[in-house]
Short mmCIF file of C-alpha atoms in Angstrom, two decimals:
data_model
loop_
_atom_site.label_atom_id
_atom_site.label_comp_id
_atom_site.label_asym_id
_atom_site.label_seq_id
_atom_site.Cartn_x
_atom_site.Cartn_y
_atom_site.Cartn_z
CA UNK A 1 119.52 -69.68 155.54
CA UNK A 2 115.53 -69.89 155.71
CA UNK A 3 113.35 -70.89 152.63
CA UNK A 4 109.95 -69.86 152.62
CA UNK A 5 107.96 -72.92 153.10
CA UNK A 6 105.36 -72.08 150.43
CA UNK A 7 103.76 -74.57 148.54
CA UNK A 8 100.85 -75.11 146.05
CA UNK A 9 98.95 -78.36 146.98
CA UNK A 10 95.85 -79.16 144.83
CA UNK A 11 92.64 -78.38 146.08
CA UNK A 12 94.03 -75.53 148.43
CA UNK A 13 97.20 -73.35 148.96
CA UNK A 14 98.95 -74.60 151.93
CA UNK A 15 101.84 -73.60 154.26
CA UNK A 16 104.03 -76.55 154.81
CA UNK A 17 106.16 -76.76 157.88
CA UNK A 18 109.51 -78.48 158.01
CA UNK A 19 107.69 -81.40 160.26
CA UNK A 20 105.14 -81.65 157.47
CA UNK A 21 107.48 -82.01 154.98
CA UNK A 22 109.13 -84.81 156.76
CA UNK A 23 106.04 -86.46 156.83
CA UNK A 24 105.89 -86.96 153.06
CA UNK A 25 108.72 -89.24 153.14
CA UNK A 26 106.91 -91.66 155.12
CA UNK A 27 104.25 -92.49 152.44
CA UNK A 28 104.30 -95.77 150.87
CA UNK A 29 105.57 -95.91 147.02
CA UNK A 30 104.29 -97.79 143.94
CA UNK A 31 105.19 -101.07 142.92
CA UNK A 32 107.96 -99.55 140.76
CA UNK A 33 109.66 -98.23 143.86
CA UNK A 34 110.03 -94.84 142.29
CA UNK A 35 110.23 -91.99 144.92
CA UNK A 36 107.41 -89.83 144.92
CA UNK A 37 104.94 -92.21 143.47
CA UNK A 38 102.01 -94.35 145.17
CA UNK A 39 99.00 -95.86 143.82
CA UNK A 40 97.13 -92.65 144.17
CA UNK A 41 99.79 -89.90 143.93
CA UNK A 42 102.59 -88.43 141.92
CA UNK A 43 104.66 -86.01 143.72
CA UNK A 44 106.52 -83.26 141.76
CA UNK A 45 108.60 -80.45 143.13
CA UNK A 46 109.84 -77.06 141.94
CA UNK A 47 111.16 -73.70 143.03
CA UNK A 48 109.63 -70.32 141.88
CA UNK A 49 110.45 -66.71 142.61
CA UNK A 50 107.03 -65.95 144.55
CA UNK A 51 109.13 -62.82 146.29
CA UNK A 52 112.16 -61.12 145.04
CA UNK A 53 113.34 -59.30 141.98
CA UNK A 54 112.06 -61.86 139.48
CA UNK A 55 108.55 -62.17 141.12
CA UNK A 56 106.80 -61.12 137.83
CA UNK A 57 107.78 -64.60 136.59
CA UNK A 58 105.78 -66.38 139.34
CA UNK A 59 102.73 -66.23 137.23
CA UNK A 60 104.34 -69.30 135.49
CA UNK A 61 104.21 -71.30 138.70
CA UNK A 62 100.73 -70.08 139.53
CA UNK A 63 99.37 -71.38 136.21
CA UNK A 64 101.09 -74.66 136.64
CA UNK A 65 99.46 -75.37 139.86
CA UNK A 66 96.31 -74.46 138.70
CA UNK A 67 96.65 -76.69 135.70
CA UNK A 68 97.64 -79.63 137.61
CA UNK A 69 94.48 -78.96 140.04
CA UNK A 70 92.44 -79.19 136.50
CA UNK A 71 93.99 -82.46 135.81
CA UNK A 72 93.30 -83.82 139.14
CA UNK A 73 89.60 -82.54 138.62
CA UNK A 74 89.49 -84.63 135.87
CA UNK A 75 90.73 -87.86 137.34
CA UNK A 76 94.22 -87.41 137.45
CA UNK A 77 97.03 -89.00 135.49
CA UNK A 78 96.17 -92.82 135.01
CA UNK A 79 94.08 -92.54 138.24
CA UNK A 80 96.89 -90.76 140.09
CA UNK A 81 96.68 -87.27 141.41
CA UNK A 82 99.55 -84.72 140.65
CA UNK A 83 100.85 -83.15 143.85
CA UNK A 84 103.00 -80.20 143.08
CA UNK A 85 105.04 -78.73 145.93
CA UNK A 86 106.13 -75.37 144.85
CA UNK A 87 108.59 -73.29 146.86
CA UNK A 88 109.73 -69.75 146.80
CA UNK A 89 113.58 -69.36 146.28
CA UNK A 90 113.11 -65.48 145.66
CA UNK A 91 115.22 -66.22 142.66
CA UNK A 92 118.31 -66.62 144.97
CA UNK A 93 120.48 -69.62 143.94
CA UNK A 94 121.50 -70.37 147.64
CA UNK A 95 117.76 -70.76 148.40
CA UNK A 96 117.17 -72.85 145.18
CA UNK A 97 119.72 -75.28 146.63
CA UNK A 98 118.28 -75.57 149.96
CA UNK A 99 114.71 -75.71 148.79
CA UNK A 100 115.52 -78.52 146.06
CA UNK A 101 117.49 -80.65 148.71
CA UNK A 102 114.46 -80.48 150.66
CA UNK A 103 112.17 -81.53 147.73
CA UNK A 104 114.60 -84.40 147.00
CA UNK A 105 115.66 -85.48 150.37
CA UNK A 106 112.60 -84.89 152.60
CA UNK A 107 109.62 -84.52 150.42
CA UNK A 108 110.98 -87.29 148.18
CA UNK A 109 109.53 -85.85 144.86
CA UNK A 110 109.45 -88.06 141.82
CA UNK A 111 111.03 -85.20 139.65
CA UNK A 112 111.86 -81.52 139.74
CA UNK A 113 109.47 -80.06 136.90
CA UNK A 114 109.46 -76.35 135.69
CA UNK A 115 111.75 -74.83 138.13
CA UNK A 116 112.46 -71.13 137.01
CA UNK A 117 115.29 -69.17 136.08
CA UNK A 118 118.79 -69.62 134.71
CA UNK A 119 120.96 -69.01 137.86
CA UNK A 120 118.62 -70.97 140.22
CA UNK A 121 118.63 -74.00 137.77
CA UNK A 122 122.52 -73.75 137.38
CA UNK A 123 122.87 -73.89 140.91
CA UNK A 124 121.14 -77.36 141.28
CA UNK A 125 122.28 -78.76 137.78
CA UNK A 126 125.04 -81.00 138.98
CA UNK A 127 123.34 -82.11 142.16
CA UNK A 128 120.03 -83.19 140.38
CA UNK A 129 122.02 -85.14 137.67
CA UNK A 130 124.30 -86.81 140.16
CA UNK A 131 121.29 -88.10 142.02
CA UNK A 132 119.46 -89.47 139.07
CA UNK A 133 116.45 -86.86 139.49
CA UNK A 134 114.80 -85.45 136.55
CA UNK A 135 115.22 -81.71 136.09
CA UNK A 136 112.38 -81.41 133.39
CA UNK A 137 111.11 -78.60 131.50
CA UNK A 138 112.79 -75.89 133.17
CA UNK A 139 111.82 -72.21 132.52
CA UNK A 140 115.03 -71.47 130.90
CA UNK A 141 116.53 -71.40 127.44
CA UNK A 142 120.22 -71.69 128.55
CA UNK A 143 122.15 -73.67 125.94
CA UNK A 144 124.13 -75.51 128.90
CA UNK A 145 120.99 -76.94 129.84
CA UNK A 146 120.73 -78.94 126.71
CA UNK A 147 123.72 -81.43 127.19
CA UNK A 148 122.18 -84.99 127.18
CA UNK A 149 125.68 -86.41 127.06
CA UNK A 150 126.65 -84.94 130.16
CA UNK A 151 123.57 -84.06 131.89
CA UNK A 152 121.10 -86.57 130.91
CA UNK A 153 118.54 -85.97 133.61
CA UNK A 154 118.01 -82.03 132.49
CA UNK A 155 115.71 -80.97 129.77
CA UNK A 156 114.66 -77.17 129.24
CA UNK A 157 111.29 -75.93 128.36
CA UNK A 158 111.93 -72.90 126.39
CA UNK A 159 113.72 -71.97 122.86
CA UNK A 160 117.41 -71.22 123.08
CA UNK A 161 118.39 -67.73 124.15
CA UNK A 162 121.31 -68.02 121.88
CA UNK A 163 119.21 -68.77 118.78
CA UNK A 164 116.91 -66.02 119.94
CA UNK A 165 119.80 -63.56 119.99
CA UNK A 166 121.13 -64.71 116.82
CA UNK A 167 117.45 -64.01 115.29
CA UNK A 168 117.10 -60.48 116.83
CA UNK A 169 120.40 -59.38 115.96
CA UNK A 170 120.08 -60.76 112.37
CA UNK A 171 116.72 -58.63 112.26
CA UNK A 172 118.43 -55.64 113.59
CA UNK A 173 121.32 -55.70 111.09
CA UNK A 174 118.83 -55.82 108.10
CA UNK A 175 116.95 -52.84 109.40
CA UNK A 176 120.08 -50.92 110.42
CA UNK A 177 122.86 -52.12 108.23
CA UNK A 178 126.21 -50.94 109.38
CA UNK A 179 125.22 -49.50 112.71
CA UNK A 180 126.44 -50.39 115.91
CA UNK A 181 124.28 -52.78 118.08
CA UNK A 182 124.05 -52.42 121.88
CA UNK A 183 123.38 -55.43 124.21
CA UNK A 184 122.13 -54.85 127.69
CA UNK A 185 122.58 -58.29 129.49
CA UNK A 186 122.48 -59.78 132.74
CA UNK A 187 125.89 -60.97 134.11
CA UNK A 188 125.07 -64.60 134.02
CA UNK A 189 124.47 -67.55 131.56
CA UNK A 190 121.60 -65.81 130.16
CA UNK A 191 123.59 -62.68 129.26
CA UNK A 192 126.41 -64.91 128.06
CA UNK A 193 124.11 -66.89 125.65
CA UNK A 194 123.01 -63.72 124.40
CA UNK A 195 126.30 -62.25 123.82
CA UNK A 196 127.33 -65.51 121.88
CA UNK A 197 124.35 -65.23 119.69
CA UNK A 198 124.89 -61.68 118.83
CA UNK A 199 128.44 -62.22 117.99
CA UNK A 200 127.42 -65.35 115.82
CA UNK A 201 125.10 -63.19 113.85
CA UNK A 202 127.69 -60.32 113.48
CA UNK A 203 130.38 -62.71 112.58
CA UNK A 204 133.92 -61.14 112.04
CA UNK A 205 132.39 -57.58 112.45
CA UNK A 206 131.19 -58.19 115.91
CA UNK A 207 134.10 -56.71 117.72
CA UNK A 208 133.46 -53.54 115.86
CA UNK A 209 129.67 -53.41 115.86
CA UNK A 210 128.67 -54.87 119.21
CA UNK A 211 128.77 -53.12 122.26
CA UNK A 212 127.70 -54.95 125.60
CA UNK A 213 126.95 -53.76 129.09
CA UNK A 214 125.90 -55.95 132.00
CA UNK A 215 124.51 -55.51 135.09
CA UNK A 216 123.86 -57.55 138.31
CA UNK A 217 120.36 -58.90 139.61
CA UNK A 218 121.05 -56.92 142.93
CA UNK A 219 121.50 -53.67 141.04
CA UNK A 220 119.02 -50.95 142.03
CA UNK A 221 118.82 -49.80 138.41
CA UNK A 222 120.43 -49.85 134.91
CA UNK A 223 120.47 -46.38 134.22
CA UNK A 224 124.42 -46.00 134.16
CA UNK A 225 124.47 -49.10 131.74
CA UNK A 226 122.01 -47.44 129.40
CA UNK A 227 124.04 -43.92 129.46
CA UNK A 228 127.11 -45.91 128.32
CA UNK A 229 125.30 -47.62 125.55
CA UNK A 230 123.72 -44.30 124.35
CA UNK A 231 127.30 -42.56 124.31
CA UNK A 232 128.53 -45.49 122.18
CA UNK A 233 126.00 -44.44 119.55
CA UNK A 234 124.30 -47.60 118.97
CA UNK A 235 121.31 -47.70 116.68
CA UNK A 236 119.83 -51.04 117.97
CA UNK A 237 119.42 -52.02 121.40
CA UNK A 238 119.02 -55.69 122.65
CA UNK A 239 117.55 -56.03 126.08
CA UNK A 240 118.23 -59.52 127.78
CA UNK A 241 116.87 -58.81 131.09
CA UNK A 242 114.57 -59.83 133.88
CA UNK A 243 111.19 -57.98 133.66
CA UNK A 244 112.01 -55.53 136.54
CA UNK A 245 115.19 -54.29 134.56
CA UNK A 246 113.36 -54.41 131.08
CA UNK A 247 110.57 -52.17 132.08
CA UNK A 248 113.20 -49.74 133.56
CA UNK A 249 115.17 -49.73 130.21
CA UNK A 250 111.96 -49.04 128.29
CA UNK A 251 110.82 -46.24 130.52
CA UNK A 252 114.39 -44.73 130.77
CA UNK A 253 114.77 -44.69 127.07
CA UNK A 254 111.55 -42.72 126.86
CA UNK A 255 112.61 -40.17 129.51
CA UNK A 256 115.83 -39.48 127.52
CA UNK A 257 114.19 -39.12 124.34
CA UNK A 258 116.49 -41.72 122.79
CA UNK A 259 114.86 -43.97 120.23
CA UNK A 260 117.16 -46.81 119.18
CA UNK A 261 115.48 -49.82 117.61
CA UNK A 262 114.36 -51.77 120.75
CA UNK A 263 114.50 -55.38 120.89
CA UNK A 264 113.29 -57.54 123.84
CA UNK A 265 114.03 -61.14 124.84
CA UNK A 266 111.05 -63.16 124.70
CA UNK A 267 111.61 -63.68 128.44
CA UNK A 268 110.50 -59.84 128.92
CA UNK A 269 107.75 -59.60 126.40
CA UNK A 270 104.99 -59.53 128.88
CA UNK A 271 102.42 -56.66 128.42
CA UNK A 272 101.37 -57.01 132.12
CA UNK A 273 104.78 -57.82 133.47
CA UNK A 274 107.08 -55.38 131.53
CA UNK A 275 105.20 -53.24 129.17
CA UNK A 276 102.48 -51.74 131.39
CA UNK A 277 105.00 -51.01 134.14
CA UNK A 278 107.22 -49.43 131.60
CA UNK A 279 104.16 -47.48 129.99
CA UNK A 280 102.36 -48.63 127.02
CA UNK A 281 102.86 -45.32 125.38
CA UNK A 282 106.49 -45.71 125.61
CA UNK A 283 106.43 -49.32 124.53
CA UNK A 284 105.14 -48.56 120.91
CA UNK A 285 107.40 -50.25 118.39
CA UNK A 286 109.28 -52.47 120.49
CA UNK A 287 110.35 -55.65 119.06
CA UNK A 288 110.63 -59.45 120.19
CA UNK A 289 110.08 -62.81 119.24
CA UNK A 290 107.40 -65.30 120.15
CA UNK A 291 106.52 -68.77 120.45
CA UNK A 292 103.47 -68.60 122.53
CA UNK A 293 100.08 -67.02 121.48
CA UNK A 294 99.31 -63.70 122.60
CA UNK A 295 95.87 -63.97 124.19
CA UNK A 296 95.06 -60.04 123.41
CA UNK A 297 95.54 -60.89 119.80
CA UNK A 298 92.12 -61.25 118.10
CA UNK A 299 93.71 -63.77 115.49
CA UNK A 300 93.28 -66.19 118.26
CA UNK A 301 89.69 -65.47 119.03
CA UNK A 302 88.25 -68.50 117.32
CA UNK A 303 91.26 -70.80 117.95
CA UNK A 304 90.28 -74.09 119.56
CA UNK A 305 93.37 -74.11 121.79
CA UNK A 306 92.93 -70.53 123.30
CA UNK A 307 89.32 -71.18 123.78
CA UNK A 308 90.52 -74.22 126.02
CA UNK A 309 93.18 -71.85 127.58
CA UNK A 310 90.54 -68.99 128.27
CA UNK A 311 87.98 -71.60 129.88
CA UNK A 312 91.06 -72.86 132.13
CA UNK A 313 91.93 -69.31 133.22
CA UNK A 314 88.30 -68.41 134.05
CA UNK A 315 87.77 -71.21 136.08
CA UNK A 316 91.33 -71.83 137.68
CA UNK A 317 92.79 -68.48 137.80
CA UNK A 318 89.60 -66.02 137.85
CA UNK A 319 90.61 -62.51 137.77
CA UNK A 320 94.42 -63.10 136.57
CA UNK A 321 95.50 -60.40 134.04
CA UNK A 322 95.19 -62.64 130.59
CA UNK A 323 97.65 -60.01 128.92
CA UNK A 324 100.44 -61.46 130.92
CA UNK A 325 102.36 -64.06 128.49
CA UNK A 326 103.51 -65.95 131.63
CA UNK A 327 100.28 -67.55 131.91
CA UNK A 328 100.20 -69.07 128.33
CA UNK A 329 103.68 -70.22 129.03
CA UNK A 330 103.12 -71.82 132.38
CA UNK A 331 100.12 -73.56 130.56
CA UNK A 332 102.19 -75.03 127.96
CA UNK A 333 104.90 -76.42 130.59
CA UNK A 334 102.18 -78.06 132.75
CA UNK A 335 100.46 -79.61 129.64
CA UNK A 336 103.88 -80.93 128.57
CA UNK A 337 104.78 -82.45 131.90
CA UNK A 338 101.10 -84.05 132.11
CA UNK A 339 101.49 -85.59 128.57
CA UNK A 340 105.04 -87.08 129.71
CA UNK A 341 103.34 -88.50 132.80
CA UNK A 342 100.67 -90.04 130.89
CA UNK A 343 103.13 -91.61 128.36
CA UNK A 344 104.68 -93.37 130.99
CA UNK A 345 101.61 -95.35 131.89
CA UNK A 346 101.98 -97.55 134.96
CA UNK A 347 105.75 -97.63 134.44
CA UNK A 348 106.31 -94.49 136.42
CA UNK A 349 110.21 -94.85 137.07
CA UNK A 350 112.37 -91.80 136.55
CA UNK A 351 114.35 -93.51 133.87
CA UNK A 352 111.09 -94.26 131.74
CA UNK A 353 110.21 -90.54 132.36
CA UNK A 354 113.25 -89.31 130.87
CA UNK A 355 113.15 -91.99 127.90
CA UNK A 356 109.99 -90.29 126.81
CA UNK A 357 111.38 -86.86 127.31
CA UNK A 358 114.12 -87.67 125.00
CA UNK A 359 111.73 -88.88 122.35
CA UNK A 360 108.94 -86.18 121.97
CA UNK A 361 107.72 -86.97 118.36
CA UNK A 362 106.41 -83.39 117.32
CA UNK A 363 103.68 -82.48 119.86
CA UNK A 364 101.50 -79.26 119.29
CA UNK A 365 100.19 -77.36 122.37
CA UNK A 366 97.26 -75.11 122.64
CA UNK A 367 98.96 -71.86 123.34
CA UNK A 368 102.01 -72.35 121.06
CA UNK A 369 101.96 -70.55 117.82
CA UNK A 370 100.73 -72.63 115.06
CA UNK A 371 103.64 -74.72 113.18
CA UNK A 372 105.76 -74.79 116.32
CA UNK A 373 106.12 -78.47 117.44
CA UNK A 374 108.06 -79.85 120.43
CA UNK A 375 110.42 -82.35 119.35
CA UNK A 376 113.37 -84.03 121.17
CA UNK A 377 115.94 -86.62 120.39
CA UNK A 378 118.44 -88.67 122.81
CA UNK A 379 121.12 -86.19 121.47
CA UNK A 380 119.03 -82.97 121.63
CA UNK A 381 116.74 -82.30 124.59
CA UNK A 382 115.47 -78.83 123.34
CA UNK A 383 112.05 -79.18 122.52
CA UNK A 384 111.20 -75.70 120.88
CA UNK A 385 113.33 -74.51 117.96
CA UNK A 386 111.15 -71.85 116.03
CA UNK A 387 109.89 -68.44 116.89
CA UNK A 388 108.38 -65.46 115.10
CA UNK A 389 108.82 -61.89 115.03
CA UNK A 390 106.42 -59.59 116.66
CA UNK A 391 105.92 -55.69 117.19
CA UNK A 392 104.01 -53.85 120.05
CA UNK A 393 101.40 -51.53 118.78
CA UNK A 394 100.78 -49.95 122.05
CA UNK A 395 97.79 -52.29 122.83
CA UNK A 396 99.05 -55.91 121.87
CA UNK A 397 101.83 -57.64 119.91
CA UNK A 398 101.48 -58.26 116.27
CA UNK A 399 103.17 -61.05 114.63
CA UNK A 400 105.19 -60.47 111.60
CA UNK A 401 106.89 -62.68 108.65
CA UNK A 402 107.05 -66.42 108.98
CA UNK A 403 108.60 -68.77 111.47
CA UNK A 404 112.11 -68.43 112.11
CA UNK A 405 114.66 -71.40 113.25
CA UNK A 406 118.05 -71.90 114.30
CA UNK A 407 119.48 -70.24 111.27
CA UNK A 408 117.29 -67.00 111.88
#
């Protein structure tokens, strides 16, 4: 199976051939002996859906590439440049496996950082842990990725989807008490976490109140699932879907004239990636949860962190649509990774990197909502545990209420 040899290398966007990739392994290593580390370079790897049905999320990878370019322009990390090799896996797990093996065995990267997606990361989960390769700050909030005892080399970047679904379901129950709740879910770990969170929120009434319909990533549309949910007379609809299917859902509901409470997972809350394709007029009143700041919200106009983000975007990603929340998410992940590398100092070993990843003391980040801090312990690798409700008004998201935690 062919994997697109697309990679972001800082200073330029380059196409790497297989022969070029083999050359990376011949480079010298630092005194620590760690793969991917020399006196002048830290080589990282990741996979991203630059093509395929989840391509809207590729903005995260482009942001991370640009962020490391900025760090390199500032002198790098303790004098070493960050060299990210970011390969297109088209959100296809078999391609993820092939690309990741290349990154580890041929390119000899120091760590896999920021790879995107639930199914793609699940496909390389055991492989990376068996080889002692850090699988850091992955763009997924699946609960199975926070298991330090059994998978000590894996750490998620995002809040737990299970917790998020519990919060959204609890909110829906308060707005429509006693009504049936529909769940449109992908048939994968994301959907299973959403289903578990909704059931936890509903408790003993789950079997009576919850109606779930799943779809496959390869499906052309989710129209049939939406029709089944409408016929089940649900009053609130939770949507745990990739951007393509989330946009389809919002548009289809409008075409049908069906107006249940519409609640989106945070992974589908991008204005540019979901709400604009769905139609902004169709998206008025949609509800979601947030942990990153919305760049279109005037509340952050004088926020120092967002001023730094805007300056970064203007210089390193000029012309990008700043309403796309994926750009703020990617900035957070790359900033997080850079801090972990800096914390290692000159002791750049994979073990030391994971030691710092397991002991994050409560870091704040420019694009996170104030009050949300990243904390980890050796027994809990999930860094973010708080979110805030928000409603879309046709132009931007408006935050409401206080920060909500694991108990919703």
